[in-house]
CSV table of C-alpha atoms and ligand atoms in Angstrom, one decimal:
chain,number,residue,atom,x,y,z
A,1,UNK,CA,93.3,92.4,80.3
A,2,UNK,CA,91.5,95.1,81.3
A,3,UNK,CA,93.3,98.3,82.7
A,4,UNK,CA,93.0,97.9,85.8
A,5,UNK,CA,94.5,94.6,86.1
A,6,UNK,CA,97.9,96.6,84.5
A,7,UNK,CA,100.9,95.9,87.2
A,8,UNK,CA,101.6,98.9,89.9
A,9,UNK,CA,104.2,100.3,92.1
A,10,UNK,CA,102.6,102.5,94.8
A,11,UNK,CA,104.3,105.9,96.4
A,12,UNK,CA,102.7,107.2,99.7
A,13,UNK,CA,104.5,109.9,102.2
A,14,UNK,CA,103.5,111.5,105.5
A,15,UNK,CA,101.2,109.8,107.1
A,16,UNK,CA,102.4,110.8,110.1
A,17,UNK,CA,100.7,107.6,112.1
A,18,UNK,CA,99.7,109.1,115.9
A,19,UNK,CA,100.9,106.8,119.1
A,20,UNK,CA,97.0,106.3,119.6
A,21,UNK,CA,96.0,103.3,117.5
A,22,UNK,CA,92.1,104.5,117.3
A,23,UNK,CA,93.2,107.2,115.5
A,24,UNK,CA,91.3,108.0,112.1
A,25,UNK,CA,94.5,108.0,110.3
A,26,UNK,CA,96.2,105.0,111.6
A,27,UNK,CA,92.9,103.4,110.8
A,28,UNK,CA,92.6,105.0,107.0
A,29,UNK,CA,96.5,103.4,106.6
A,30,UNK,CA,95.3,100.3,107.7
A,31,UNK,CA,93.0,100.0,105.3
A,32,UNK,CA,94.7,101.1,102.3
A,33,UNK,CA,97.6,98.5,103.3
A,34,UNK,CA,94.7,95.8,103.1
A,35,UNK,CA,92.9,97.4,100.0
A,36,UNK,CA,94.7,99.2,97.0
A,37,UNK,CA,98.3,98.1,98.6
A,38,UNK,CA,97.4,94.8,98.2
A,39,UNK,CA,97.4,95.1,94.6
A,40,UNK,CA,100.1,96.4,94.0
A,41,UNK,CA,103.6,94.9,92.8
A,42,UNK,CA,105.5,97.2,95.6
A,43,UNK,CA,104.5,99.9,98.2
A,44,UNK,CA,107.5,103.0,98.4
A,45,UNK,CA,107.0,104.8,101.6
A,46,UNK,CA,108.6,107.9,101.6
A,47,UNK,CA,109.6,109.1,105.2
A,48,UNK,CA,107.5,110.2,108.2
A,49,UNK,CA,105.0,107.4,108.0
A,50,UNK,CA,105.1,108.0,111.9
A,51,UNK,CA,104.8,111.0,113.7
A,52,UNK,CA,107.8,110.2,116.3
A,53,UNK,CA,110.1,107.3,116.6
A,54,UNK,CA,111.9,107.5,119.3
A,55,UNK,CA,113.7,104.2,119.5
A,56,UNK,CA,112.3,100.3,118.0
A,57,UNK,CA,111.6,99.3,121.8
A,58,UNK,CA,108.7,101.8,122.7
A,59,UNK,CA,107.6,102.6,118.6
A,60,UNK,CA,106.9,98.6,117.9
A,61,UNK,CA,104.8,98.5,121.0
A,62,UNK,CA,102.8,102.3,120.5
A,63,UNK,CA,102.5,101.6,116.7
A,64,UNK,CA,102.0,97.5,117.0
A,65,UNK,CA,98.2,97.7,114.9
A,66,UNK,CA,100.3,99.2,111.5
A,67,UNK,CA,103.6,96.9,112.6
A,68,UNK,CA,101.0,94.1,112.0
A,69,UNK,CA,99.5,95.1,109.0
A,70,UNK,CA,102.5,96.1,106.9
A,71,UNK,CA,103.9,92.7,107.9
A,72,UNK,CA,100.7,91.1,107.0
A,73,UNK,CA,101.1,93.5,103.8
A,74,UNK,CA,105.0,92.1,102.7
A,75,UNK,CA,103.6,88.3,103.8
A,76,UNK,CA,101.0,88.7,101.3
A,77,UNK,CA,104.0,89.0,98.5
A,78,UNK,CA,103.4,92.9,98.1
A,79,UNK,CA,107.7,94.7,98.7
A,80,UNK,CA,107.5,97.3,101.4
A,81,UNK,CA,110.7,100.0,101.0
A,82,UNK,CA,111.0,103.0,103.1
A,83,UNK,CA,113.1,106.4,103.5
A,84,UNK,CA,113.8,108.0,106.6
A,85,UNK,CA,111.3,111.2,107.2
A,86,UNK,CA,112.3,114.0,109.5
A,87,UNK,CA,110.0,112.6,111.8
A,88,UNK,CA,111.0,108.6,111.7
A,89,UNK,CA,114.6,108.1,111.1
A,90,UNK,CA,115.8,106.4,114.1
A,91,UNK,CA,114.1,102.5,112.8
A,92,UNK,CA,116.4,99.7,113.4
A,93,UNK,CA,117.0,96.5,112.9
A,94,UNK,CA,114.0,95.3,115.5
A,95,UNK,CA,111.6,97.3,113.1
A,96,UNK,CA,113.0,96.2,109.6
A,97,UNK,CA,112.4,92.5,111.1
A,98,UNK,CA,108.7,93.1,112.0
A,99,UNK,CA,107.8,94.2,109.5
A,100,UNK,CA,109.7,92.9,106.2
A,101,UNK,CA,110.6,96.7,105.1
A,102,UNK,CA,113.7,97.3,103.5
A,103,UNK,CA,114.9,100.1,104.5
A,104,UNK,CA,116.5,102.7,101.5
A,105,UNK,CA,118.8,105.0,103.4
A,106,UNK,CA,120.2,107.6,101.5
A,107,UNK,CA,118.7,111.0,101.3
A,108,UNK,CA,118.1,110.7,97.9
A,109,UNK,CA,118.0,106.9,95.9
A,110,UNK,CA,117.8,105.8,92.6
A,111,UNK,CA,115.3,103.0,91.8
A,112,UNK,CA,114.1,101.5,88.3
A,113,UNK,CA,110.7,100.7,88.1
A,114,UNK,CA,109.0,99.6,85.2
A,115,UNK,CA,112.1,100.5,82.9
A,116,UNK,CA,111.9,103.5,84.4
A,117,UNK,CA,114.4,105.9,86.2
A,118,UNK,CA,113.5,107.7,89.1
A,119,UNK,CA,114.8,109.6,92.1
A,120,UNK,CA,113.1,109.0,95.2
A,121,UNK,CA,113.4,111.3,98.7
A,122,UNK,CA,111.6,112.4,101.7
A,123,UNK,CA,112.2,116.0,100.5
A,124,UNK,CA,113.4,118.1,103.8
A,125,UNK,CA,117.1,118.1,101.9
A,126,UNK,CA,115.6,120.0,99.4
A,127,UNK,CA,114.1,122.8,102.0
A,128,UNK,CA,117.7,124.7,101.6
A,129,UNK,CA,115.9,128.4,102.5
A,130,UNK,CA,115.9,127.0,106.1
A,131,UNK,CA,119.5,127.0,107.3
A,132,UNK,CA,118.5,126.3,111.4
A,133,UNK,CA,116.4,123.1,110.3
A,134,UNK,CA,119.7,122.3,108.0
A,135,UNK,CA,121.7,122.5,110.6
A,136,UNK,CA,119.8,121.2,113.1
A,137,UNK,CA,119.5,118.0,110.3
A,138,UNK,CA,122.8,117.5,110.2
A,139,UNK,CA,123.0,117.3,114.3
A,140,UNK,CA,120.6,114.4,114.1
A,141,UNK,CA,121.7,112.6,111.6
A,142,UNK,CA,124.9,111.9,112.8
A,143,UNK,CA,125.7,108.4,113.8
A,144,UNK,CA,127.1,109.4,117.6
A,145,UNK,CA,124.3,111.7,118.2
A,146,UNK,CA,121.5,108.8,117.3
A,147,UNK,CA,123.6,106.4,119.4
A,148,UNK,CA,123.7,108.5,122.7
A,149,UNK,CA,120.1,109.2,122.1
A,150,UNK,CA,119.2,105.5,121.5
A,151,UNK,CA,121.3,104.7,125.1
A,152,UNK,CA,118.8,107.0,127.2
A,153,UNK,CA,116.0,105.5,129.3
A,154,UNK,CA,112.8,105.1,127.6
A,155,UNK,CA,111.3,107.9,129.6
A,156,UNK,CA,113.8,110.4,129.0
A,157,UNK,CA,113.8,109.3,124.7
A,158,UNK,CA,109.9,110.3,124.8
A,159,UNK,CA,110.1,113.6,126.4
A,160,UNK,CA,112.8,114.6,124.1
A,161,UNK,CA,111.2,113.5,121.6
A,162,UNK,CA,107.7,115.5,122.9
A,163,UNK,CA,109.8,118.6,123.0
A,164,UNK,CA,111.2,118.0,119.9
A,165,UNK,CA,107.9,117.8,118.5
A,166,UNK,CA,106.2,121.0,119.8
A,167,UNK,CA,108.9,123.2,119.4
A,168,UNK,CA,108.5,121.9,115.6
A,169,UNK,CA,105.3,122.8,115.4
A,170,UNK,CA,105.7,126.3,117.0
A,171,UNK,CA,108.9,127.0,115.0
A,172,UNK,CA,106.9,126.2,111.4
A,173,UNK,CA,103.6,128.2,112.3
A,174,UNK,CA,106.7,131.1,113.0
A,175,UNK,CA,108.7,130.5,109.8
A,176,UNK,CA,107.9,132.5,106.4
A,177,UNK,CA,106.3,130.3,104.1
A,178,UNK,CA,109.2,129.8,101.9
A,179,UNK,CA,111.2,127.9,104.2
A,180,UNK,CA,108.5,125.2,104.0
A,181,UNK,CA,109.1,124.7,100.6
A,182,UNK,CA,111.9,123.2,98.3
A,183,UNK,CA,114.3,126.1,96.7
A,184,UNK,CA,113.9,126.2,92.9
A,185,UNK,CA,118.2,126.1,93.2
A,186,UNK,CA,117.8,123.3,95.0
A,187,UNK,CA,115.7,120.9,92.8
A,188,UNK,CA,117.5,122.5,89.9
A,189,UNK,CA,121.4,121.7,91.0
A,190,UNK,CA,119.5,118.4,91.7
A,191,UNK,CA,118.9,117.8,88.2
A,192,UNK,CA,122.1,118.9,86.8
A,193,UNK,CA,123.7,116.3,89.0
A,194,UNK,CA,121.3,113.1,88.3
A,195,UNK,CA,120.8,113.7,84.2
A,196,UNK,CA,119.8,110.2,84.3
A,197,UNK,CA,116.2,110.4,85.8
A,198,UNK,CA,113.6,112.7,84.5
A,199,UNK,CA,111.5,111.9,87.3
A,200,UNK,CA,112.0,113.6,91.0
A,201,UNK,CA,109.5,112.4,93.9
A,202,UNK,CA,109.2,113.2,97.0
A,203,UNK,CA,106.8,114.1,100.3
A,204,UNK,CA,107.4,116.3,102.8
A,205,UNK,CA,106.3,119.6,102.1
A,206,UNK,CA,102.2,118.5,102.4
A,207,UNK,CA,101.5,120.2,99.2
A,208,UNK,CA,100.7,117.4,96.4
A,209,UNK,CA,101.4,118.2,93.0
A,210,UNK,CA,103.3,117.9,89.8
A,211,UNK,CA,105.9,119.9,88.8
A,212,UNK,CA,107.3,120.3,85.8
A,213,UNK,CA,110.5,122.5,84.4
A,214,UNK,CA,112.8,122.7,81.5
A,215,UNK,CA,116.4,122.1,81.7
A,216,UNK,CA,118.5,121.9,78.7
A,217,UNK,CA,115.6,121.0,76.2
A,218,UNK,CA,114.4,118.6,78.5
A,219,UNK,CA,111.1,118.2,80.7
A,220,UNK,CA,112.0,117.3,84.3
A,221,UNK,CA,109.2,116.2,86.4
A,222,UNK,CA,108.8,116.5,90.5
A,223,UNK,CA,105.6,114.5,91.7
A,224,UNK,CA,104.9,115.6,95.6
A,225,UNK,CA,102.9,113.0,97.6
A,226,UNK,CA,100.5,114.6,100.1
A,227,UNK,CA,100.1,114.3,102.8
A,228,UNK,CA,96.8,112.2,104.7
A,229,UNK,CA,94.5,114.9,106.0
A,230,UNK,CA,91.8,115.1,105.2
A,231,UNK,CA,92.9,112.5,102.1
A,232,UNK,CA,95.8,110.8,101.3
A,233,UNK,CA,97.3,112.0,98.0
A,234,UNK,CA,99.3,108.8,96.5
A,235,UNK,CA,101.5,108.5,93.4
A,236,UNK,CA,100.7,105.5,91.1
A,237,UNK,CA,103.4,104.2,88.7
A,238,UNK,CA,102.0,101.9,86.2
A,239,UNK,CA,103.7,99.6,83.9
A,240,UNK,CA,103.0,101.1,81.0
A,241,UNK,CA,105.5,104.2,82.6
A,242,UNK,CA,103.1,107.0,83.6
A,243,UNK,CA,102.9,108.4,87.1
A,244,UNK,CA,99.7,109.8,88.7
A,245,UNK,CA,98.3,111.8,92.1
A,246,UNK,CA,95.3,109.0,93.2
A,247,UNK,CA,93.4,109.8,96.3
A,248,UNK,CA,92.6,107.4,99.1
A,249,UNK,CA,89.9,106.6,99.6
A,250,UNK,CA,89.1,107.0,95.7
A,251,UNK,CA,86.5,110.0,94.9
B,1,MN,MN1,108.7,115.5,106.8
């Protein structure tokens, strides 16, 4: 068998799709799903695949070209999971249906691939510098809040939603640097708590790498899948248990 042919799990985060289906991103996404993704035993999508979801009623119809092809995607035998992103956590059952994703809805979750332990998260939890976006978190993600939101007409759900949107993008071009970024306390209380993964992966913070730090004699690893622009930055796990940063397309 050659290498190639080795079984693999695939890890993507922030694509951040755009309610315009032409698009270059939406497009690039559409093509991985029906290239690489196809190959693989499972595709993990990590949280804020779309920019704004504002409700299953208007994000199926805005977003229907990707709804289509990460259906087509979990028809062809290929598992779809996803997280909630900071952008996207307001999918329901409508969405979950069309499109064969199982949802994984804790902040953090613990998945075995390969034999192999790992701790999967969007990554904003870990942003603890930033107490207004914690807070601010918190506010969303409770249950009453979402519902009341979910209740308002579709007009009024977008413009929030707009608002929402460009006051995020003028409050991070205003924030220090650090408050983009996970806190070393953080991802180290992090550690301590879950001895029983070595491995930490997340998105979020647009700044792909791999991490690495020591903690009581032994190596912990953080892998950060990039973001899309100008190329995607995707993890590969392969079944022989190592993890690596791919691009997409491939250089
Ligand atoms: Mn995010």
């Amino acid at each position: 068998m050659s290498a190639s042919a080795a079984p693999y799990t695939l890890m993507v985060a922030d694509i951040h799709l755009q309610p315009d289906e032409t698009h270059p991103i939406n497009q690039t996404f559409i093509e991985f799903l029906q290239t690489d993704a196809r190959h693989a035993d499972a595709l993990y999508i990590l949280g804020d695949l779309f920019e704004m979801w504002v409700g299953d009623d208007i994000g199926l119809i805005q977003y229907h070209h990707a709804i289509k092809a990460l259906k087509a995607l979990n028809d062809s035998g290929v598992a779809i999971y996803a997280l909630y992103g900071n952008r996207d956590f307001l999918m329901r059952d409508a969405f979950w249906q069309a499109t064969g994703i199982q949802p994984l809805s804790k902040d953090v979750n613990q998945i075995t691939l390969y034999d192999l332990p790992l701790l999967i998260s969007h990554g904003d939890i870990f942003c603890q510098d930033d107490k207004g976006y914690q807070r601010m978190r918190r506010l969303l993600r409770h249950p009453w809040v979402q519902k009341l939101f979910l209740w308002l007409p579709q007009k009024r759900r977008l413009a929030i939603g707009e608002a929402m949107r460009n006051s995020s993008k003028t409050a991070s071009q205003n924030k220090p640097m650090r408050y983009m970024n996970v806190t070393r306390s953080a991802i180290t209380k992090f550690f301590q708590q879950n001895p029983q993964s070595n491995h930490l992966i997340h998105g979020h913070t647009h700044q792909p790498a791999h991490h690495q730090l020591t903690l009581n004699h032994q190596v912990k690893h953080r892998w950060v899948v990039g973001d899309w622009r100008p190329q995607a930055q995707i993890l590969k796990i392969q079944s022989d248990q190592t993890l690596k940063l791919i691009a997409f397309p491939a250089v």
